[in-house]
Amino acid sequence: MNAVLSTILKRLGLGIATLFVVSAIIFSSISMLPGDFSEAVLGQAATEETVAAFRKELGLDKPAPIRYFEWVGSVLQGDLGTSFSGRNASGQDRSRQVVDLVMPRLWNTLFLAGVTALIAVPLALFLGLTAALYRNTAYDRVVNAATLTTISTPEFFVAYILILFLASLWPVFPSLANIDATTALGERLYRVALPALTLTLVIVAHMMRMTRAAIINLLASPYIEMARLKGASRSQIILKHALPNAWAPIATVIAFNLAYLVVGVVVVEVVFVYPGIGQLMVDAVTSRDIPVVQACALIFAATYILLNLTADIIGIVTNPRLLHPR
Amino acid sequence: MTDPSRPSTTASGDILLKMRDIRIDGYSDEQWHPIIKGVDLTLRRGEIMGLIGESGAGKSTLGKAAMGYTQPGCKLIGGSILFDGIDLAKASDRQKRHLWGTRIAYVAQSAAASFNPAHRLIDQTVEAATRRGIRPDAESRTDAVELFRALQLPDPETIGNRYPHQVSGGQLQRVMTAMAMSPRPDLIIFDEPTTALDVTTQVEVLASMRKIVEEFNTAAIYITHDLAVVAQMADFIQVLRYGEEVEEAPTQQMLTRPEQPYTKSLWSVRALEKPEVKGDDIVLSIDNVDAAYGPLKVLHDVSIKLPRGRTVAVVGESGSGKSTTARVMTGLLPPLSGTVTFNGEVLPAALKDRSKDQLQRIQMIYQMADTAMNPRQTVEDIIGRPLEFYLGLKGKEREERILELLEMIELDETFMDRLPSELSGGQKQRICIARALAARPDVIICDEVTSALDQIVQEGILKLLLRLQQKYNITYLFITHDIATVKAISDEIVVMFEGKVVEQGLKSEILSPPFPDYTKLLLSSVPEMDPDWLTNLLQNRDI
């Protein structure tokens, strides 16, 4: 048990180290973006003195390494900084804390991701297991072909098709998913139905096919033949004898897709005008709002690392060789 | 088979299993061809039938067919399998499922691969009995502990709580026997259950399996290629070859008076024995060698001397350091300390520091001829390579030498253009021998070269090696775990145990008393062709 705990702690430590490396990459790549915020706000006509003063006020005049360590230091204290937008040359400061900008958006994204995951993960597991159970039957082929179709179609196209059928021709769901902090839970669920459905169609195929492959891969093992010769039925073989040995690869692909739900949904957000973190980041990049861009990028990186870590841990705790060493 | 003179071993004696004219086809190379060609088999309650034959004889396929099961890629195309009045050849999957694991049980060859790594042993042991509601789960668990005890497993109360990777191969094989026995089946199929075990472990497993089958008067089909093993277990023996029955008889009769030439040839293989010759001219020796893989030390102060033109057999169980010794000699694994001396000259420890001439003098032949050859090279390329590399032969000279070598290994020039995949197991091993010979070596290290081969093929290879030794005065270091092979080929024997040399000496000295404890255990564990061998051994050992 202690060996497992120390492995998990090691992975966690590695994850944190990765996050630091990623933060450096984020910072340096954003520094390399052409143009800067002060010029974007003040316009071409601004005098060099005004620009310099404005840059000084934002702290952009300091050398990059110092700015990086200041940023990392304040992030470690839970302070993501202050947004650049809302400032202008007049000296009047209506700027907001990055946390206040990002958190509601992040919450919205997590809500959509959570709803999608609740539909997509059980659905993918169910389809994958049944496809493995009835492999090479008509059912298997239909499921494979259908999921392959949805994964091969661009997601904005899937989104517009769904809008056409479920919002326009048969108006079951709204085509706009605009929610805010005051929207009640039931109403929220109703409004995110179409984006959640779109995302489900996009991610189910990958998870389903991996589940099917992982199970079928195990069906040639001698212990599966043994289970058959002990009189186990097909479903018992798949659920009891194959699935417990297949969790590691399945967890990895689920983690990958869940991470995509957080960091890759900007297209779907744009189509349904959903106020998620993807849109926020795109807007911030356009307006050179560096603190917001950095915060979003850092959140995305942390999401990936955290979900992969979870998949690793599932791989460890479902492997009796690691969990119960000799 | 329904011979009325056949003695019934039990009081009940009624027929449990009656297989008639079984025909099974297998699919390979994109076509179906016959694997079992009309075999009959009859088994009464409480009897044990031994099925023996070489690989490819179809014994495992026939054994599984007794359950009404054919593995993927095989199909039953004819015959009837009457198990207690039910024709399994016609039964539905559902009917068969209700019999499997309850009235007919299966014990597989590789216990390590046949236990599900994700579940505890006890859960797997009681699975079938609990599923069919033979008795309440709690009772099955208590019963399983009793079976573990009866099978002499250590810590019977708690061993079931372990996972498969936490117990040894011999223990797993016994747990699998307990698993088969748990629902108290009428019939158990043992499919080479001790083949993967070391000889000292095999004895214990055999003894416990026999005891429990006798105790519950269970009928069994015991599949093996080892005659001596089947002699200990079976009441009757059926010999199979190429999917056909060769002959069948009660065990005692089969051992003493086999009728068919094929059966006789199987028996005679074990009689091969080379007269030993003492040798004093030491060609290769390793002295006081310690070696390790990373932090794991596997050889402790090992010294072995090879006299010129003689065969030194290294025997021991898996993990005793036999192959590591070979790796040190060839320079593949530089030792931590100690030296390798060849013709009185100390060789560099590492392969890369040895000269071409030094490399040429020591050649190696491996257990798996399959993986020791490049599958895309023809026989000509494989044998020709050392001729070019060591001797610089080209063109006509090279070709003539290849033909000479093929002749030496009793193959003709038609083999020149063949690929390894077009050769049989024995032919592949012959090509590997020719490749080693091509370098004109003084010493050939043979690492389990006959272990993967059938007995008759083994005999051919061993005879070939002996003939080559006489003709060219080659020295062999012959690594094996099989005592029959040792008797057949060696002049001297080295016994290894846990990385140490237990003893080295002439064959006659090592194989006659007094024995050190380990040698005694090893030699006494080798099954003999006497049905009472195991019984006598157990009485003498007081297990």
PDB file of N, CA and C in Angstrom, chain A residues 59-104:
ATOM      1  N   GLY A  59       3.643  47.497 -15.488  1.00  0.00           N
ATOM      2  CA  GLY A  59       4.792  46.673 -15.102  1.00  0.00           C
ATOM      3  C   GLY A  59       5.463  46.027 -16.275  1.00  0.00           C
ATOM      4  N   LEU A  60       5.137  46.489 -17.506  1.00  0.00           N
ATOM      5  CA  LEU A  60       5.704  45.845 -18.684  1.00  0.00           C
ATOM      6  C   LEU A  60       7.119  46.310 -18.968  1.00  0.00           C
ATOM      7  N   ASP A  61       7.588  47.323 -18.217  1.00  0.00           N
ATOM      8  CA  ASP A  61       8.922  47.855 -18.494  1.00  0.00           C
ATOM      9  C   ASP A  61      10.019  46.993 -17.886  1.00  0.00           C
ATOM     10  N   LYS A  62       9.639  46.124 -16.914  1.00  0.00           N
ATOM     11  CA  LYS A  62      10.658  45.296 -16.260  1.00  0.00           C
ATOM     12  C   LYS A  62      11.124  44.170 -17.197  1.00  0.00           C
ATOM     13  N   PRO A  63      12.353  43.657 -16.954  1.00  0.00           N
ATOM     14  CA  PRO A  63      12.834  42.558 -17.792  1.00  0.00           C
ATOM     15  C   PRO A  63      11.978  41.294 -17.614  1.00  0.00           C
ATOM     16  N   ALA A  64      11.919  40.484 -18.674  1.00  0.00           N
ATOM     17  CA  ALA A  64      11.028  39.314 -18.689  1.00  0.00           C
ATOM     18  C   ALA A  64      11.240  38.349 -17.514  1.00  0.00           C
ATOM     19  N   PRO A  65      12.474  37.958 -17.174  1.00  0.00           N
ATOM     20  CA  PRO A  65      12.629  36.993 -16.074  1.00  0.00           C
ATOM     21  C   PRO A  65      12.013  37.508 -14.774  1.00  0.00           C
ATOM     22  N   ILE A  66      12.210  38.815 -14.504  1.00  0.00           N
ATOM     23  CA  ILE A  66      11.644  39.371 -13.272  1.00  0.00           C
ATOM     24  C   ILE A  66      10.127  39.324 -13.307  1.00  0.00           C
ATOM     25  N   ARG A  67       9.555  39.694 -14.474  1.00  0.00           N
ATOM     26  CA  ARG A  67       8.093  39.637 -14.599  1.00  0.00           C
ATOM     27  C   ARG A  67       7.593  38.198 -14.408  1.00  0.00           C
ATOM     28  N   TYR A  68       8.359  37.217 -14.970  1.00  0.00           N
ATOM     29  CA  TYR A  68       7.948  35.812 -14.837  1.00  0.00           C
ATOM     30  C   TYR A  68       7.885  35.409 -13.369  1.00  0.00           C
ATOM     31  N   PHE A  69       8.978  35.741 -12.617  1.00  0.00           N
ATOM     32  CA  PHE A  69       8.995  35.292 -11.219  1.00  0.00           C
ATOM     33  C   PHE A  69       7.956  36.024 -10.386  1.00  0.00           C
ATOM     34  N   GLU A  70       7.700  37.293 -10.720  1.00  0.00           N
ATOM     35  CA  GLU A  70       6.617  38.012 -10.019  1.00  0.00           C
ATOM     36  C   GLU A  70       5.273  37.324 -10.265  1.00  0.00           C
ATOM     37  N   TRP A  71       5.071  36.932 -11.535  1.00  0.00           N
ATOM     38  CA  TRP A  71       3.798  36.273 -11.913  1.00  0.00           C
ATOM     39  C   TRP A  71       3.653  34.940 -11.160  1.00  0.00           C
ATOM     40  N   VAL A  72       4.725  34.107 -11.251  1.00  0.00           N
ATOM     41  CA  VAL A  72       4.653  32.804 -10.596  1.00  0.00           C
ATOM     42  C   VAL A  72       4.457  32.991  -9.095  1.00  0.00           C
ATOM     43  N   GLY A  73       5.176  33.956  -8.498  1.00  0.00           N
ATOM     44  CA  GLY A  73       5.054  34.201  -7.060  1.00  0.00           C
ATOM     45  C   GLY A  73       3.633  34.547  -6.671  1.00  0.00           C
ATOM     46  N   SER A  74       2.996  35.429  -7.437  1.00  0.00           N
ATOM     47  CA  SER A  74       1.637  35.820  -7.048  1.00  0.00           C
ATOM     48  C   SER A  74       0.634  34.701  -7.328  1.00  0.00           C
ATOM     49  N   VAL A  75       0.883  33.912  -8.412  1.00  0.00           N
ATOM     50  CA  VAL A  75      -0.018  32.782  -8.682  1.00  0.00           C
ATOM     51  C   VAL A  75       0.043  31.800  -7.515  1.00  0.00           C
ATOM     52  N   LEU A  76       1.266  31.563  -7.010  1.00  0.00           N
ATOM     53  CA  LEU A  76       1.420  30.630  -5.887  1.00  0.00           C
ATOM     54  C   LEU A  76       0.656  31.116  -4.658  1.00  0.00           C
ATOM     55  N   GLN A  77       0.474  32.449  -4.541  1.00  0.00           N
ATOM     56  CA  GLN A  77      -0.311  32.982  -3.415  1.00  0.00           C
ATOM     57  C   GLN A  77      -1.790  33.075  -3.760  1.00  0.00           C
ATOM     58  N   GLY A  78      -2.164  32.556  -4.890  1.00  0.00           N
ATOM     59  CA  GLY A  78      -3.572  32.540  -5.265  1.00  0.00           C
ATOM     60  C   GLY A  78      -4.005  33.795  -5.990  1.00  0.00           C
ATOM     61  N   ASP A  79      -3.067  34.653  -6.369  1.00  0.00           N
ATOM     62  CA  ASP A  79      -3.407  35.913  -7.028  1.00  0.00           C
ATOM     63  C   ASP A  79      -3.047  35.807  -8.501  1.00  0.00           C
ATOM     64  N   LEU A  80      -4.061  35.770  -9.363  1.00  0.00           N
ATOM     65  CA  LEU A  80      -3.801  35.621 -10.797  1.00  0.00           C
ATOM     66  C   LEU A  80      -3.526  36.971 -11.454  1.00  0.00           C
ATOM     67  N   GLY A  81      -3.574  38.045 -10.664  1.00  0.00           N
ATOM     68  CA  GLY A  81      -3.255  39.358 -11.215  1.00  0.00           C
ATOM     69  C   GLY A  81      -4.502  40.155 -11.592  1.00  0.00           C
ATOM     70  N   THR A  82      -4.254  41.282 -12.222  1.00  0.00           N
ATOM     71  CA  THR A  82      -5.336  42.182 -12.608  1.00  0.00           C
ATOM     72  C   THR A  82      -5.393  42.246 -14.134  1.00  0.00           C
ATOM     73  N   SER A  83      -6.608  42.221 -14.637  1.00  0.00           N
ATOM     74  CA  SER A  83      -6.770  42.256 -16.090  1.00  0.00           C
ATOM     75  C   SER A  83      -6.324  43.613 -16.631  1.00  0.00           C
ATOM     76  N   PHE A  84      -5.805  43.609 -17.872  1.00  0.00           N
ATOM     77  CA  PHE A  84      -5.404  44.864 -18.515  1.00  0.00           C
ATOM     78  C   PHE A  84      -6.618  45.632 -19.013  1.00  0.00           C
ATOM     79  N   SER A  85      -7.656  44.893 -19.410  1.00  0.00           N
ATOM     80  CA  SER A  85      -8.777  45.591 -20.029  1.00  0.00           C
ATOM     81  C   SER A  85      -9.537  46.389 -18.973  1.00  0.00           C
ATOM     82  N   GLY A  86     -10.172  47.459 -19.394  1.00  0.00           N
ATOM     83  CA  GLY A  86     -10.822  48.351 -18.447  1.00  0.00           C
ATOM     84  C   GLY A  86      -9.919  49.523 -18.120  1.00  0.00           C
ATOM     85  N   ARG A  87      -8.618  49.391 -18.406  1.00  0.00           N
ATOM     86  CA  ARG A  87      -7.724  50.534 -18.235  1.00  0.00           C
ATOM     87  C   ARG A  87      -7.721  51.328 -19.527  1.00  0.00           C
ATOM     88  N   ASN A  88      -7.442  52.568 -19.388  1.00  0.00           N
ATOM     89  CA  ASN A  88      -7.142  53.308 -20.606  1.00  0.00           C
ATOM     90  C   ASN A  88      -6.249  54.471 -20.264  1.00  0.00           C
ATOM     91  N   ALA A  89      -5.935  55.182 -21.280  1.00  0.00           N
ATOM     92  CA  ALA A  89      -4.949  56.231 -21.118  1.00  0.00           C
ATOM     93  C   ALA A  89      -5.415  57.336 -20.197  1.00  0.00           C
ATOM     94  N   SER A  90      -6.722  57.483 -19.993  1.00  0.00           N
ATOM     95  CA  SER A  90      -7.235  58.575 -19.193  1.00  0.00           C
ATOM     96  C   SER A  90      -6.841  58.458 -17.734  1.00  0.00           C
ATOM     97  N   GLY A  91      -6.327  57.291 -17.370  1.00  0.00           N
ATOM     98  CA  GLY A  91      -5.881  57.137 -15.996  1.00  0.00           C
ATOM     99  C   GLY A  91      -6.968  56.607 -15.095  1.00  0.00           C
ATOM    100  N   GLN A  92      -8.165  56.529 -15.613  1.00  0.00           N
ATOM    101  CA  GLN A  92      -9.259  56.012 -14.808  1.00  0.00           C
ATOM    102  C   GLN A  92      -9.173  54.480 -14.814  1.00  0.00           C
ATOM    103  N   ASP A  93      -9.226  53.857 -13.665  1.00  0.00           N
ATOM    104  CA  ASP A  93      -9.012  52.417 -13.601  1.00  0.00           C
ATOM    105  C   ASP A  93     -10.301  51.684 -13.265  1.00  0.00           C
ATOM    106  N   ARG A  94     -10.860  51.023 -14.309  1.00  0.00           N
ATOM    107  CA  ARG A  94     -12.052  50.212 -14.069  1.00  0.00           C
ATOM    108  C   ARG A  94     -11.724  48.723 -14.261  1.00  0.00           C
ATOM    109  N   SER A  95     -10.436  48.406 -14.133  1.00  0.00           N
ATOM    110  CA  SER A  95     -10.025  47.028 -14.410  1.00  0.00           C
ATOM    111  C   SER A  95     -10.494  46.090 -13.308  1.00  0.00           C
ATOM    112  N   ARG A  96     -10.594  44.764 -13.665  1.00  0.00           N
ATOM    113  CA  ARG A  96     -11.088  43.773 -12.706  1.00  0.00           C
ATOM    114  C   ARG A  96     -10.012  42.729 -12.430  1.00  0.00           C
ATOM    115  N   GLN A  97     -10.168  42.067 -11.303  1.00  0.00           N
ATOM    116  CA  GLN A  97      -9.260  40.965 -10.983  1.00  0.00           C
ATOM    117  C   GLN A  97      -9.453  39.824 -11.994  1.00  0.00           C
ATOM    118  N   VAL A  98      -8.345  39.190 -12.387  1.00  0.00           N
ATOM    119  CA  VAL A  98      -8.430  38.074 -13.337  1.00  0.00           C
ATOM    120  C   VAL A  98      -9.316  36.961 -12.781  1.00  0.00           C
ATOM    121  N   VAL A  99      -9.157  36.725 -11.456  1.00  0.00           N
ATOM    122  CA  VAL A  99      -9.955  35.668 -10.828  1.00  0.00           C
ATOM    123  C   VAL A  99     -11.444  35.895 -11.074  1.00  0.00           C
ATOM    124  N   ASP A 100     -11.891  37.158 -10.917  1.00  0.00           N
ATOM    125  CA  ASP A 100     -13.309  37.450 -11.081  1.00  0.00           C
ATOM    126  C   ASP A 100     -13.762  37.235 -12.521  1.00  0.00           C
ATOM    127  N   LEU A 101     -12.838  37.445 -13.473  1.00  0.00           N
ATOM    128  CA  LEU A 101     -13.195  37.226 -14.873  1.00  0.00           C
ATOM    129  C   LEU A 101     -13.235  35.743 -15.201  1.00  0.00           C
ATOM    130  N   VAL A 102     -12.200  35.043 -14.710  1.00  0.00           N
ATOM    131  CA  VAL A 102     -12.012  33.660 -15.135  1.00  0.00           C
ATOM    132  C   VAL A 102     -12.958  32.695 -14.432  1.00  0.00           C
ATOM    133  N   MET A 103     -13.125  32.877 -13.107  1.00  0.00           N
ATOM    134  CA  MET A 103     -13.838  31.854 -12.343  1.00  0.00           C
ATOM    135  C   MET A 103     -15.252  31.556 -12.840  1.00  0.00           C
ATOM    136  N   PRO A 104     -16.118  32.594 -13.089  1.00  0.00           N
ATOM    137  CA  PRO A 104     -17.469  32.255 -13.578  1.00  0.00           C
ATOM    138  C   PRO A 104     -17.428  31.509 -14.912  1.00  0.00           C
TER     139      PRO A 104
END
